[in-house]
Amino acid sequence: MNRIVLEIDSRACNVSLARVVTASFIAPLDPDVTELSDIKTAVSEAVTNAIIHGYGDNEANTVRMTLTLNERLLTVEVTDNGIGIPDIACAREPLFTTLPELERSGLGFTVMESFMDTVDVISNPGVGTTVTMTKLIKTIESNDEHGSPQDPSLA
Amino acid sequence: MTGIDIYEKVLVVSPAVEIDAHSAERLRFAVDAAFEKSPCINMIFDFAKVGFMDSSGIGMLIGRYKQTEKRGGGLALVNMNNEMTRLYTISGLAKIIKNLPSLDEAIAALRGGAQ
């Protein structure tokens, strides 16, 4: 198992840093282009949500991203101490956005759910939000040469 | 550097950045300023130099689509990679904005010409 924690100021310019760190963290597993893009996109969505929605673009706050690799299972946890989400089910609806004037598409959670295996949201209004996502990074040609990938739940 | 040029009476935007919340906002202001000054009614986004885009880009594209609609024109996209095309499909953008393989085909589509 391997784990890193990244703490960043809640500035939109730091979202690209979160993506780069994530890509570097999983690079030893040699993910294919699609997996890498899926994970980077989901990270981008989660961190952007924390900055823009959690903190309302107030740059003096902190977003914490924890990446954990358990065998080939990646867990991404993104936490803010912002305003929280009063209605999580509503927030997860495609095209729902509280900020249409900023041209937010309302697709952040839809993208996370499409590109990751699981997405869980815990939020308390006035306290903050934690989004936890997982994805199993597949072994290339795992069935041909290396056998089936080990079940990470048994690790 | 993001290029914004007029080609065949169409405003052609060629971003050379990863498109996320940070860059999408900058792109939005630059494109709107250029479109405002131009006589164009149509716009094309050329993604040949874009390696990454998240849903902030989708929101930005919908906004530019609305700008062209106000002038009775439209927006088309070219040169998206496979990953961007997946986002384009998942987002539902495919229902309102065309994704074409080349600039000339996009220009023809915006003019309603045969492809």
PDB file of N, CA and C in Angstrom, chain A residues 96-141:
ATOM      1  N   PHE A  96     -27.379  19.829 -12.859  1.00  0.00           N
ATOM      2  CA  PHE A  96     -27.713  20.695 -11.725  1.00  0.00           C
ATOM      3  C   PHE A  96     -26.498  21.550 -11.398  1.00  0.00           C
ATOM      4  N   THR A  97     -26.691  22.852 -11.306  1.00  0.00           N
ATOM      5  CA  THR A  97     -25.611  23.730 -10.840  1.00  0.00           C
ATOM      6  C   THR A  97     -26.194  24.904 -10.066  1.00  0.00           C
ATOM      7  N   THR A  98     -25.443  25.318  -9.057  1.00  0.00           N
ATOM      8  CA  THR A  98     -25.856  26.497  -8.291  1.00  0.00           C
ATOM      9  C   THR A  98     -25.252  27.761  -8.897  1.00  0.00           C
ATOM     10  N   LEU A  99     -24.361  27.579  -9.905  1.00  0.00           N
ATOM     11  CA  LEU A  99     -23.630  28.723 -10.455  1.00  0.00           C
ATOM     12  C   LEU A  99     -23.726  28.796 -11.979  1.00  0.00           C
ATOM     13  N   PRO A 100     -24.933  28.900 -12.545  1.00  0.00           N
ATOM     14  CA  PRO A 100     -25.042  28.960 -14.010  1.00  0.00           C
ATOM     15  C   PRO A 100     -24.367  30.192 -14.603  1.00  0.00           C
ATOM     16  N   GLU A 101     -24.315  31.288 -13.811  1.00  0.00           N
ATOM     17  CA  GLU A 101     -23.701  32.512 -14.349  1.00  0.00           C
ATOM     18  C   GLU A 101     -22.198  32.357 -14.570  1.00  0.00           C
ATOM     19  N   LEU A 102     -21.599  31.376 -13.895  1.00  0.00           N
ATOM     20  CA  LEU A 102     -20.172  31.112 -14.122  1.00  0.00           C
ATOM     21  C   LEU A 102     -19.968  30.074 -15.225  1.00  0.00           C
ATOM     22  N   GLU A 103     -21.064  29.756 -15.913  1.00  0.00           N
ATOM     23  CA  GLU A 103     -21.026  28.762 -16.985  1.00  0.00           C
ATOM     24  C   GLU A 103     -20.575  27.401 -16.480  1.00  0.00           C
ATOM     25  N   ARG A 104     -20.955  27.081 -15.228  1.00  0.00           N
ATOM     26  CA  ARG A 104     -20.703  25.720 -14.751  1.00  0.00           C
ATOM     27  C   ARG A 104     -21.714  24.810 -15.446  1.00  0.00           C
ATOM     28  N   SER A 105     -21.246  23.670 -15.929  1.00  0.00           N
ATOM     29  CA  SER A 105     -22.137  22.812 -16.715  1.00  0.00           C
ATOM     30  C   SER A 105     -23.028  21.941 -15.842  1.00  0.00           C
ATOM     31  N   GLY A 106     -22.693  21.793 -14.556  1.00  0.00           N
ATOM     32  CA  GLY A 106     -23.488  20.916 -13.697  1.00  0.00           C
ATOM     33  C   GLY A 106     -23.218  19.444 -13.958  1.00  0.00           C
ATOM     34  N   LEU A 107     -22.048  19.154 -14.528  1.00  0.00           N
ATOM     35  CA  LEU A 107     -21.749  17.769 -14.912  1.00  0.00           C
ATOM     36  C   LEU A 107     -20.646  17.135 -14.072  1.00  0.00           C
ATOM     37  N   GLY A 108     -20.161  17.853 -13.060  1.00  0.00           N
ATOM     38  CA  GLY A 108     -19.029  17.347 -12.284  1.00  0.00           C
ATOM     39  C   GLY A 108     -19.252  15.951 -11.723  1.00  0.00           C
ATOM     40  N   PHE A 109     -20.342  15.759 -10.998  1.00  0.00           N
ATOM     41  CA  PHE A 109     -20.587  14.437 -10.407  1.00  0.00           C
ATOM     42  C   PHE A 109     -20.898  13.389 -11.478  1.00  0.00           C
ATOM     43  N   THR A 110     -21.578  13.813 -12.546  1.00  0.00           N
ATOM     44  CA  THR A 110     -21.875  12.872 -13.639  1.00  0.00           C
ATOM     45  C   THR A 110     -20.577  12.337 -14.241  1.00  0.00           C
ATOM     46  N   VAL A 111     -19.609  13.237 -14.434  1.00  0.00           N
ATOM     47  CA  VAL A 111     -18.322  12.831 -14.988  1.00  0.00           C
ATOM     48  C   VAL A 111     -17.591  11.901 -14.006  1.00  0.00           C
ATOM     49  N   MET A 112     -17.571  12.280 -12.725  1.00  0.00           N
ATOM     50  CA  MET A 112     -16.906  11.418 -11.725  1.00  0.00           C
ATOM     51  C   MET A 112     -17.524  10.020 -11.732  1.00  0.00           C
ATOM     52  N   GLU A 113     -18.850   9.954 -11.769  1.00  0.00           N
ATOM     53  CA  GLU A 113     -19.537   8.656 -11.742  1.00  0.00           C
ATOM     54  C   GLU A 113     -19.289   7.861 -13.021  1.00  0.00           C
ATOM     55  N   SER A 114     -19.153   8.560 -14.140  1.00  0.00           N
ATOM     56  CA  SER A 114     -18.919   7.873 -15.416  1.00  0.00           C
ATOM     57  C   SER A 114     -17.505   7.326 -15.511  1.00  0.00           C
ATOM     58  N   PHE A 115     -16.539   8.048 -14.937  1.00  0.00           N
ATOM     59  CA  PHE A 115     -15.135   7.715 -15.155  1.00  0.00           C
ATOM     60  C   PHE A 115     -14.505   6.914 -14.015  1.00  0.00           C
ATOM     61  N   MET A 116     -15.150   6.862 -12.848  1.00  0.00           N
ATOM     62  CA  MET A 116     -14.593   6.089 -11.739  1.00  0.00           C
ATOM     63  C   MET A 116     -15.517   4.912 -11.440  1.00  0.00           C
ATOM     64  N   ASP A 117     -15.015   3.940 -10.643  1.00  0.00           N
ATOM     65  CA  ASP A 117     -15.843   2.770 -10.313  1.00  0.00           C
ATOM     66  C   ASP A 117     -16.876   3.110  -9.244  1.00  0.00           C
ATOM     67  N   THR A 118     -16.459   3.859  -8.225  1.00  0.00           N
ATOM     68  CA  THR A 118     -17.402   4.257  -7.173  1.00  0.00           C
ATOM     69  C   THR A 118     -17.173   5.723  -6.806  1.00  0.00           C
ATOM     70  N   VAL A 119     -18.246   6.392  -6.410  1.00  0.00           N
ATOM     71  CA  VAL A 119     -18.159   7.784  -5.937  1.00  0.00           C
ATOM     72  C   VAL A 119     -19.063   7.925  -4.718  1.00  0.00           C
ATOM     73  N   ASP A 120     -18.483   8.304  -3.587  1.00  0.00           N
ATOM     74  CA  ASP A 120     -19.281   8.524  -2.376  1.00  0.00           C
ATOM     75  C   ASP A 120     -19.108   9.966  -1.917  1.00  0.00           C
ATOM     76  N   VAL A 121     -20.183  10.543  -1.438  1.00  0.00           N
ATOM     77  CA  VAL A 121     -20.140  11.941  -0.988  1.00  0.00           C
ATOM     78  C   VAL A 121     -20.663  12.022   0.440  1.00  0.00           C
ATOM     79  N   ILE A 122     -19.856  12.622   1.311  1.00  0.00           N
ATOM     80  CA  ILE A 122     -20.316  12.906   2.678  1.00  0.00           C
ATOM     81  C   ILE A 122     -20.228  14.412   2.853  1.00  0.00           C
ATOM     82  N   SER A 123     -21.316  15.036   3.288  1.00  0.00           N
ATOM     83  CA  SER A 123     -21.294  16.494   3.409  1.00  0.00           C
ATOM     84  C   SER A 123     -22.157  16.967   4.562  1.00  0.00           C
ATOM     85  N   ASN A 124     -21.648  17.954   5.244  1.00  0.00           N
ATOM     86  CA  ASN A 124     -22.420  18.595   6.308  1.00  0.00           C
ATOM     87  C   ASN A 124     -22.447  20.091   6.045  1.00  0.00           C
ATOM     88  N   PRO A 125     -23.627  20.667   5.860  1.00  0.00           N
ATOM     89  CA  PRO A 125     -23.701  22.105   5.621  1.00  0.00           C
ATOM     90  C   PRO A 125     -22.975  22.897   6.712  1.00  0.00           C
ATOM     91  N   GLY A 126     -22.110  23.785   6.279  1.00  0.00           N
ATOM     92  CA  GLY A 126     -21.350  24.614   7.210  1.00  0.00           C
ATOM     93  C   GLY A 126     -20.084  23.956   7.728  1.00  0.00           C
ATOM     94  N   VAL A 127     -19.905  22.676   7.456  1.00  0.00           N
ATOM     95  CA  VAL A 127     -18.737  21.948   7.959  1.00  0.00           C
ATOM     96  C   VAL A 127     -17.793  21.558   6.820  1.00  0.00           C
ATOM     97  N   GLY A 128     -18.379  21.043   5.747  1.00  0.00           N
ATOM     98  CA  GLY A 128     -17.535  20.679   4.603  1.00  0.00           C
ATOM     99  C   GLY A 128     -18.001  19.436   3.884  1.00  0.00           C
ATOM    100  N   THR A 129     -17.219  19.059   2.891  1.00  0.00           N
ATOM    101  CA  THR A 129     -17.581  17.937   2.021  1.00  0.00           C
ATOM    102  C   THR A 129     -16.368  17.052   1.778  1.00  0.00           C
ATOM    103  N   THR A 130     -16.600  15.742   1.784  1.00  0.00           N
ATOM    104  CA  THR A 130     -15.570  14.798   1.362  1.00  0.00           C
ATOM    105  C   THR A 130     -16.122  13.925   0.240  1.00  0.00           C
ATOM    106  N   VAL A 131     -15.416  13.931  -0.880  1.00  0.00           N
ATOM    107  CA  VAL A 131     -15.772  13.058  -1.998  1.00  0.00           C
ATOM    108  C   VAL A 131     -14.726  11.953  -2.062  1.00  0.00           C
ATOM    109  N   THR A 132     -15.183  10.701  -2.042  1.00  0.00           N
ATOM    110  CA  THR A 132     -14.266   9.560  -2.106  1.00  0.00           C
ATOM    111  C   THR A 132     -14.575   8.750  -3.365  1.00  0.00           C
ATOM    112  N   MET A 133     -13.561   8.570  -4.184  1.00  0.00           N
ATOM    113  CA  MET A 133     -13.751   7.835  -5.444  1.00  0.00           C
ATOM    114  C   MET A 133     -12.742   6.693  -5.510  1.00  0.00           C
ATOM    115  N   THR A 134     -13.156   5.590  -6.123  1.00  0.00           N
ATOM    116  CA  THR A 134     -12.213   4.493  -6.321  1.00  0.00           C
ATOM    117  C   THR A 134     -12.211   4.055  -7.779  1.00  0.00           C
ATOM    118  N   LYS A 135     -11.078   3.505  -8.178  1.00  0.00           N
ATOM    119  CA  LYS A 135     -10.993   2.893  -9.514  1.00  0.00           C
ATOM    120  C   LYS A 135      -9.909   1.831  -9.514  1.00  0.00           C
ATOM    121  N   LEU A 136     -10.266   0.682 -10.057  1.00  0.00           N
ATOM    122  CA  LEU A 136      -9.297  -0.404 -10.194  1.00  0.00           C
ATOM    123  C   LEU A 136      -8.537  -0.200 -11.494  1.00  0.00           C
ATOM    124  N   ILE A 137      -7.224  -0.071 -11.387  1.00  0.00           N
ATOM    125  CA  ILE A 137      -6.399   0.119 -12.590  1.00  0.00           C
ATOM    126  C   ILE A 137      -6.047  -1.261 -13.123  1.00  0.00           C
ATOM    127  N   LYS A 138      -6.515  -1.528 -14.310  1.00  0.00           N
ATOM    128  CA  LYS A 138      -6.386  -2.881 -14.866  1.00  0.00           C
ATOM    129  C   LYS A 138      -4.953  -3.163 -15.321  1.00  0.00           C
ATOM    130  N   THR A 139      -4.640  -4.436 -15.320  1.00  0.00           N
ATOM    131  CA  THR A 139      -3.333  -4.853 -15.815  1.00  0.00           C
ATOM    132  C   THR A 139      -3.447  -5.049 -17.305  1.00  0.00           C
ATOM    133  N   ILE A 140      -2.540  -4.461 -18.061  1.00  0.00           N
ATOM    134  CA  ILE A 140      -2.575  -4.636 -19.517  1.00  0.00           C
ATOM    135  C   ILE A 140      -2.287  -6.096 -19.853  1.00  0.00           C
ATOM    136  N   GLU A 141      -3.112  -6.648 -20.707  1.00  0.00           N
ATOM    137  CA  GLU A 141      -2.991  -8.052 -21.132  1.00  0.00           C
ATOM    138  C   GLU A 141      -2.899  -8.976 -19.939  1.00  0.00           C
TER     139      GLU A 141
END
